[in-house]
Every structure is written in structure tokens, then in C-alpha cells.
CSV table of C-alpha atoms in Angstrom, one decimal:
chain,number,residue,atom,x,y,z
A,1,UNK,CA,5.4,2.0,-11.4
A,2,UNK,CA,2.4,2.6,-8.9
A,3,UNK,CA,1.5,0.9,-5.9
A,4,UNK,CA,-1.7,-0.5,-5.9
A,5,UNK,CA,-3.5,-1.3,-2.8
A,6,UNK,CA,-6.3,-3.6,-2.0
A,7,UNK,CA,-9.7,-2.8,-0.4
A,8,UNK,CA,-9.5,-3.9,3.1
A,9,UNK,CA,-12.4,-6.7,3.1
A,10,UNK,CA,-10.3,-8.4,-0.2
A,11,UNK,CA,-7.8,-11.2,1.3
A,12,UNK,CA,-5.7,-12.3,-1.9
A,13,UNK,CA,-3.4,-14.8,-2.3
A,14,UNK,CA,-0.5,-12.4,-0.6
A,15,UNK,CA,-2.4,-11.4,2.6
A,16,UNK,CA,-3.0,-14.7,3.4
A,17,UNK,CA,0.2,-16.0,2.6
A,18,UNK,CA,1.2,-13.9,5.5
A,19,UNK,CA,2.0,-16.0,8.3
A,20,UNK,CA,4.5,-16.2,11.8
A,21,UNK,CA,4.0,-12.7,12.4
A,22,UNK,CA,1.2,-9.8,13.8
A,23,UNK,CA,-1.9,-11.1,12.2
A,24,UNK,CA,-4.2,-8.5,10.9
A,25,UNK,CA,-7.8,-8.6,10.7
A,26,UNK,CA,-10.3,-6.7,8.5
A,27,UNK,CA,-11.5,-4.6,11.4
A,28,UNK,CA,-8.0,-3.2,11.7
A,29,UNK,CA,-8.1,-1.8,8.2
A,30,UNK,CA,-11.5,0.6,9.1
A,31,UNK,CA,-9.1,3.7,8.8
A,32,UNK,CA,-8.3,2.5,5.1
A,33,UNK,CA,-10.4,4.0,2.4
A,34,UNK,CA,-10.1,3.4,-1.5
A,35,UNK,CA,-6.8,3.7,-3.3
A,36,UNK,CA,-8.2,6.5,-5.6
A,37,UNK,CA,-9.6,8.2,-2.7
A,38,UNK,CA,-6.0,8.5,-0.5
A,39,UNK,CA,-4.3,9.4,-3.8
A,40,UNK,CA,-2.7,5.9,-3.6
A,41,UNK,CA,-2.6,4.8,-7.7
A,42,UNK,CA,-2.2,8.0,-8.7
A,43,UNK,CA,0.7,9.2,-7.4
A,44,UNK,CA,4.0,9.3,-9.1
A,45,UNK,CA,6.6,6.0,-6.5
A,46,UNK,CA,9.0,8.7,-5.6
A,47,UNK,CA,6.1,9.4,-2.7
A,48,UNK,CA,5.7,7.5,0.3
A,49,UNK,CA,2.2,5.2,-0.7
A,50,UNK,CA,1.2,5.0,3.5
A,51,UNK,CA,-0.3,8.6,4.6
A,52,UNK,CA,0.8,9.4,7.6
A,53,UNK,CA,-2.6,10.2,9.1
A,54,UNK,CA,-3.4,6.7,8.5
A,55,UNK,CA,-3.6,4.9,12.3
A,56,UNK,CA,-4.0,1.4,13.1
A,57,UNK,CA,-5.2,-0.5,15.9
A,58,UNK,CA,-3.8,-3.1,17.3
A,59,UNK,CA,-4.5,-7.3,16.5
A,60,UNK,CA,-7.0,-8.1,19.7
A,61,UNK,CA,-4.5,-11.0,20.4
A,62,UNK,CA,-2.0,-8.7,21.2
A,63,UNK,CA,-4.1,-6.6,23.8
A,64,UNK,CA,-3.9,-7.2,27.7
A,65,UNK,CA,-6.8,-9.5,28.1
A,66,UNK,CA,-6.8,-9.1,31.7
A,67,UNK,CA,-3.5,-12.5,31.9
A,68,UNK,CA,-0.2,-13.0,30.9
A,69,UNK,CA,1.5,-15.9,28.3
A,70,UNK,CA,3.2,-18.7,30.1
A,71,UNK,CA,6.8,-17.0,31.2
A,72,UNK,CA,5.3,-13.8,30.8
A,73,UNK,CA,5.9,-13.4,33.9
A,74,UNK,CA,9.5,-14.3,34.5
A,75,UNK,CA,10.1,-10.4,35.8
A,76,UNK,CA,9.2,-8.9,39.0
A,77,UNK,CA,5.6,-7.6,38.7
A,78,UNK,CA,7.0,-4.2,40.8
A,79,UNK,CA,9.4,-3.8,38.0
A,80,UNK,CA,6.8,-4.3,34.6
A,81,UNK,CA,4.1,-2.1,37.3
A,82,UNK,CA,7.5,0.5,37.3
A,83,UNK,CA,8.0,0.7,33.8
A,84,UNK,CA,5.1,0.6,32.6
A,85,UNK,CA,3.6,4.0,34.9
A,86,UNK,CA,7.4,5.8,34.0
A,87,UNK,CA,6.8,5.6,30.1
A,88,UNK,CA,4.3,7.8,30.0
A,89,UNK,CA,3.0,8.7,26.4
A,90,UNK,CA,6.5,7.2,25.7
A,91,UNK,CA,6.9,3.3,23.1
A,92,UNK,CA,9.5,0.7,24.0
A,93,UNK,CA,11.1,0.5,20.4
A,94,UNK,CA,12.5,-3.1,19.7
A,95,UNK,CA,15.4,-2.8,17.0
A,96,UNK,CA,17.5,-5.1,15.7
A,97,UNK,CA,18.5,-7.6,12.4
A,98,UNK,CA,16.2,-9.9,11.4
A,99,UNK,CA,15.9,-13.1,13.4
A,100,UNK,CA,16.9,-11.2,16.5
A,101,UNK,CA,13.3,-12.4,17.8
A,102,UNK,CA,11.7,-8.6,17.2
A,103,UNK,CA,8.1,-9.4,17.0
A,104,UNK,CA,8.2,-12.7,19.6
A,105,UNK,CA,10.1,-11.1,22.5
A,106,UNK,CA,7.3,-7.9,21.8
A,107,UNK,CA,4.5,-9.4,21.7
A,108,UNK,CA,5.4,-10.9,25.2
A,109,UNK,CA,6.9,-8.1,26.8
A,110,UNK,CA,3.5,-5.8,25.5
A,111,UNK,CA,1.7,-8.7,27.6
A,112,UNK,CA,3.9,-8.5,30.6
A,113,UNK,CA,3.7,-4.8,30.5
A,114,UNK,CA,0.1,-4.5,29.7
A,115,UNK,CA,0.4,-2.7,26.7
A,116,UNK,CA,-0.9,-3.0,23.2
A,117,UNK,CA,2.1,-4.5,20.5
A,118,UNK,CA,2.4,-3.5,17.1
A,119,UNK,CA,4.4,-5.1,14.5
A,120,UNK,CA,5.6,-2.3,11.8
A,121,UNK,CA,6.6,-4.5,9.0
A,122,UNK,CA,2.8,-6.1,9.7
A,123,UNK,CA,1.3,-2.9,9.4
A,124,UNK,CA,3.2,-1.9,6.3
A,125,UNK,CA,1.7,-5.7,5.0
A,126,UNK,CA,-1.8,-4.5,5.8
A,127,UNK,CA,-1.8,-1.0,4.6
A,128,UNK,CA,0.1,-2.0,1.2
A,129,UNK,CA,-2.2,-4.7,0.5
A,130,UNK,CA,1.0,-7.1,-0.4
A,131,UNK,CA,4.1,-8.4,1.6
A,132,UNK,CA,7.3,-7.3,2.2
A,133,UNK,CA,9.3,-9.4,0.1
A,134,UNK,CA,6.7,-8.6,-3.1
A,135,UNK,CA,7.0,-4.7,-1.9
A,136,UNK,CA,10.5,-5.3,-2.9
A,137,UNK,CA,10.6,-7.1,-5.8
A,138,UNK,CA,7.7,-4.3,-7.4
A,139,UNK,CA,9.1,-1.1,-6.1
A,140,UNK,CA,12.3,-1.5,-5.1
A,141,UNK,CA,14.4,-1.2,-1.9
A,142,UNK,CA,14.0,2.9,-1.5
A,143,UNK,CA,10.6,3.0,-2.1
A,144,UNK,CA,9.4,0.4,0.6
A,145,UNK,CA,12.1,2.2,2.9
A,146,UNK,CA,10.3,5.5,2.9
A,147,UNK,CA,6.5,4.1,3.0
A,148,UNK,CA,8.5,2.0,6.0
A,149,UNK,CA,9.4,5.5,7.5
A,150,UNK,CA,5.9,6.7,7.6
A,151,UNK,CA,4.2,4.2,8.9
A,152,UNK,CA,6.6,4.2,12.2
A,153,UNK,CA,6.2,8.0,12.2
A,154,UNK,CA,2.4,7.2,12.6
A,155,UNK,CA,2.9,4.4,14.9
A,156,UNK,CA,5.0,6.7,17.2
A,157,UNK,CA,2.1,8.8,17.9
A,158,UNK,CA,0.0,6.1,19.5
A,159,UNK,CA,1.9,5.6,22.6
A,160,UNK,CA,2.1,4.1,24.6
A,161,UNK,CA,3.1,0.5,23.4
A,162,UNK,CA,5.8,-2.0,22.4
A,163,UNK,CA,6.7,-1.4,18.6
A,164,UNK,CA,9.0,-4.0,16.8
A,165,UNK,CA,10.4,-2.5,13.6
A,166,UNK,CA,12.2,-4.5,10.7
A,167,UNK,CA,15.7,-4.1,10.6
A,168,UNK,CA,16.6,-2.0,8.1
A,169,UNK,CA,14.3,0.9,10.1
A,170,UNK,CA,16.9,2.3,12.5
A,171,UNK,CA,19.4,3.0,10.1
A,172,UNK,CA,17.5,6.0,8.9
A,173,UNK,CA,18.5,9.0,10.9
A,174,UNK,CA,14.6,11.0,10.5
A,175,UNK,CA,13.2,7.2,11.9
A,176,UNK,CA,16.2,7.0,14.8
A,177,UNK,CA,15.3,11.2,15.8
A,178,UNK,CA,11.2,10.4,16.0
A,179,UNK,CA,11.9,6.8,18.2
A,180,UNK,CA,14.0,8.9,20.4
A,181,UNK,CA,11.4,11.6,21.0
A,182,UNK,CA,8.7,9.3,21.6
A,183,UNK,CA,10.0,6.4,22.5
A,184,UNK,CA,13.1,4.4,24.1
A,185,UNK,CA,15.2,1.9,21.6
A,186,UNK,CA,15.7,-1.6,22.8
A,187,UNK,CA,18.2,-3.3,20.6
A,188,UNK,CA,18.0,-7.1,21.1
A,189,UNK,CA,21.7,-7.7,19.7
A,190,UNK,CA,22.6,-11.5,18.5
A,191,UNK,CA,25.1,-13.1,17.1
A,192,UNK,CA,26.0,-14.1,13.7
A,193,UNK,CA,25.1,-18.1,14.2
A,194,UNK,CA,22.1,-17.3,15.8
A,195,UNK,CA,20.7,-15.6,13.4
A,196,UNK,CA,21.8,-17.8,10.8
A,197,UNK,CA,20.1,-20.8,12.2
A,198,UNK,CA,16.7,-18.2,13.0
A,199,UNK,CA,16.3,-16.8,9.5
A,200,UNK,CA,17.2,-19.8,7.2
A,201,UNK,CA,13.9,-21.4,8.9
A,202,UNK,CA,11.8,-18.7,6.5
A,203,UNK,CA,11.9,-17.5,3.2
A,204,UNK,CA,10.6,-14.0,4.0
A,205,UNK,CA,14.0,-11.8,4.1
A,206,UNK,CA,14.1,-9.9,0.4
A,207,UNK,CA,17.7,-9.0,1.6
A,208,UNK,CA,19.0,-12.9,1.7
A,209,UNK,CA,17.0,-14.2,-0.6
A,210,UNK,CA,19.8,-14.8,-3.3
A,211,UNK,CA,24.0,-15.3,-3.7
A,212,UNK,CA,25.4,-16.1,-0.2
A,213,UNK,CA,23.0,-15.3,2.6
A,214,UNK,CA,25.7,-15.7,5.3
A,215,UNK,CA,27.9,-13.4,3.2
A,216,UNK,CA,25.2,-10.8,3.2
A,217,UNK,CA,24.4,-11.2,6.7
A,218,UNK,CA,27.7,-10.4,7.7
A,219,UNK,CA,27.8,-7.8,5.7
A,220,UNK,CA,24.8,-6.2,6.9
A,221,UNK,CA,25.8,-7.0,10.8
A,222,UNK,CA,29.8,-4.7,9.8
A,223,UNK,CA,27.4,-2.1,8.8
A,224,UNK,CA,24.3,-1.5,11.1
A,225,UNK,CA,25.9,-2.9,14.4
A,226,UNK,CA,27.3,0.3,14.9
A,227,UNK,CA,24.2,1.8,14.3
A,228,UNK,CA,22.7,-0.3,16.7
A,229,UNK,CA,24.4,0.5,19.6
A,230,UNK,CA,23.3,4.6,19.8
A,231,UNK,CA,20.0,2.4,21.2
A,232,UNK,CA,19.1,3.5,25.2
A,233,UNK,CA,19.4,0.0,25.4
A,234,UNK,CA,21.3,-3.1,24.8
A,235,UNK,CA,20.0,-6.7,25.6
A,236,UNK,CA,21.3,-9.8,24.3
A,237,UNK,CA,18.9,-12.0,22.2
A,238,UNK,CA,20.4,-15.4,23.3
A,239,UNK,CA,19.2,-18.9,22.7
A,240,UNK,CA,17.3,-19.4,25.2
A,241,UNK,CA,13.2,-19.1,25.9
A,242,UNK,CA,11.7,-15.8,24.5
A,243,UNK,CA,9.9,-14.9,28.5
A,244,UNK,CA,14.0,-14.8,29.5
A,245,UNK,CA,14.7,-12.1,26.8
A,246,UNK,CA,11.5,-10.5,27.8
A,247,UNK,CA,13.0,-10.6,31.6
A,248,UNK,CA,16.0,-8.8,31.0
A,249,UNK,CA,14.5,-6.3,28.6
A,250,UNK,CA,12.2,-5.5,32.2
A,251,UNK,CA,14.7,-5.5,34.2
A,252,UNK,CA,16.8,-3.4,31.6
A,253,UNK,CA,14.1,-0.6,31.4
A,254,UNK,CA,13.7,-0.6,35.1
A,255,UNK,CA,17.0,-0.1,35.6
A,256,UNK,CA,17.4,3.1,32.9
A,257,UNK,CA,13.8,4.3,33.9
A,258,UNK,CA,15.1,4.5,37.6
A,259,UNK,CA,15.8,7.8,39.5
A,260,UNK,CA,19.5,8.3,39.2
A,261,UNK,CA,19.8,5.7,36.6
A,262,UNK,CA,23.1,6.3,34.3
A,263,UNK,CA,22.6,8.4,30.5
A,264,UNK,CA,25.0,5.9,29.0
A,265,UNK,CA,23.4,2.6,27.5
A,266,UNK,CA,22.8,-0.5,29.6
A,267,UNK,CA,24.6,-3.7,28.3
């Protein structure tokens, strides 16, 4: 089966169905020529469908614009001013499952830090030309998962920036090896009821969407929780206002980005 992809001024019924995440607009597709000219249609689904020399920029929404969101600023401006100058070329890598409030807490904390925020699942939306859930249902788990791991390799080489990735992402070891070399890992780590309670408000996660979704969570949580925690960081995505998330996740990186700071992970 081949992927096909839409041109970038066409907005069917999929793109706009696309809602609660990283909006794209038709000027962030100007990299994206026609399918038959990237090979994309032609090419056998054992290959990735996103080129890696693909780039993307980023939703104007989700640039500095020169203010922050209400609670934006819940951190010490020293500390977002310190973190921000110590990353370098380096992203700030959000992991976690879904409903661990990836792209929410990100889009604040690029704000806070004055950085531009990505969304990968978003961009995998936009350069596919259909969503994530149909990506699944057409192709199949393995084939979105290795289009997935190109379009974070590509994403890697545009810091620096806040990145929030889906949560399947880190479990690949090539995905975990590129985040580390350009980027520090943030897991945002919640607990089984929260998440229940986050994801059953959308229909949007191909991995629950039939038999026992708090079976499968679970499940899911025995297995990639380990995984999780080789992160730089650990923060707890708690019920509570996204800015206080976005606090601690400053206060986290300030504290690991500090001379002397320990190797081992911050909890």
C-alpha cells in the first residue's frame, strides 16, 4: 500500500479535522513539493514516506512574540534567561504517554523560554497529508513508527526549541541516541488515573481506540515506564495548572544545566 500525500494548499476533510494540537498553516508546508517529485507514491511502504531533508517551521502562534501566556511566567526569569543561553544548539525534548500534557506544557515552556515549539506528531499530520489515527488504520503501526523516526531526526537539527514527541517515539533506541546528542529529554511522568481521565476526553489515540483502553494503558505504562526513566529528566505531570508543570520543568533544567549539577536524573 502507498502513502499518498496531499499538495500543501489542499485542506481535506482530515487536515481539518485536526484540532487541540500544533495547528499548521499552508505557509509551513513551502518545503513540501509534489508526491511524485519526493518519490512519495512511488515507493514501495517498507520506506520511511517523510525525507529527512524535509524541515518545517514553526506555527507563528508558537513563536516568542515579544510576551508570555498568563502563568508563563510562574518561573524565575534568571532561571528561563539561564537555560535558555546554556542549551546552546541543544532541544528540550518532552516525552512521555499520551495525556501526559506533551504539547500544552511545550508550547508554554517554548514561550517562557523564548524559543520556537514544535509538535512532532503535528508535523508528521502535515507532511503526511492525513492524521495519525488514519496513518494507522492505512499503513499500519511500523510504518507510521519509522516516518515518526524521521521526522524527529529532522526536527533535531533545528535547535534550538522545545519538541513534544508522541509517546510511542522514545521507545526506539536510534530516536532515544539522536535526542540525546542534540537535545535533553524531559519526561513529564503521570499516573495511571490521570491519564485515564486526560485521554478518554478525545478520540485521537489509535492505541486505545478498541477492547479495554484502561487494560491497554496499563499495559503500555509496565512497558515504556522503564524506558522513560533513562530521560535527563523527570518531572511529574500532576493535576494541577499547565504554567506549574512548566515551573518545575525550569527549575528542573536549571538545576541539571547548573555548574556542578549531578549526572544522575532529577526527580
Amino acid at each position: 500500500m502507498r502513502l499518498g500525500m496531499r499538495h500543501p494548499s489542499f485542506r481535506g476533510p482530515a487536515a481539518r479535522a485536526r484540532s487541540g494540537r500544533h495547528r499548521t498553516r499552508p505557509s509551513q508546508l513551502s518545503t513540501i513539493v509534489s508526491p511524485q517529485a519526493l518519490g512519495i507514491g512511488c515507493a514501495p511502504p517498507q520506506q520511511e514516506f517523510l525525507p529527512e531533508a524535509m524541515t518545517a517551521t514553526p506555527h507563528p502562534d508558537d513563536r516568542h512574540a515579544g510576551g508570555q501566556e498568563d502563568g508563563a511566567a510562574s518561573a524565575p526569569a534568571n532561571q528561563a534567561a539561564a537555560v535558555r543561553a546554556s542549551l546552546g544548539s541543544r532541544s528540550i525534548v518532552l516525552i512521555g504517554m499520551m495525556g501526559a500534557g506533551k504539547t500544552s506544557v511545550g508550547r508554554r515552556l517554548a514561550q517562557a523560554l523564548e524559543l520556537p515549539f514544535f509538535d512532532a506528531d503535528a508535523e508528521i499530520e502535515a507532511r503526511a497529508g492525513m492524521t495519525i489515527p488514519e496513518l494507522f488504520e492505512k499503513h499500519g503501526e511500523p510504518y507510521f513508527r519509522a516516518g515518526e523516526a524521521r521526522v524527529i531526526a529532522s526536527l533535531l537539527g533545528q535547535g534550538p526549541q522545545v519538541l513534544a514527541t508522541g509517546g510511542g517515539a522514545w521507545m526506539n533506541p536510534d530516536t532515544r541516541a539522536r535526542i540525546a546528542e542534540a537535545g535533553l529529554s524531559v519526561w513529564l511522568k503521570a499516573e495511571v488515573d490521570v491519564l485515564l481521565r486526560r485521554v478518554r476526553k478525545r478520540n485521537n489515540r489509535p492505541l486505545l481506540a478498541s477492547g479495554d483502553p484502561e487494560a491497554t494503558l496499563r499495559a503500555l505504562l509496565e512497558t515504556r515506564y522503564p524506558v522513560y526513566a533513562l530521560a535527563d529528566l523527570t518531572i511529574l505531570s500532576r493535576d494541577a495548572p499547565h504554567d506549574h508543570v512548566v515551573a518545575d520543568v525550569i527549575e528542573g533544567l536549571h538545576a541539571k544545566l547548573s555548574p556542578g549539577a549531578p549526572l544522575e536524573n532529577l526527580t
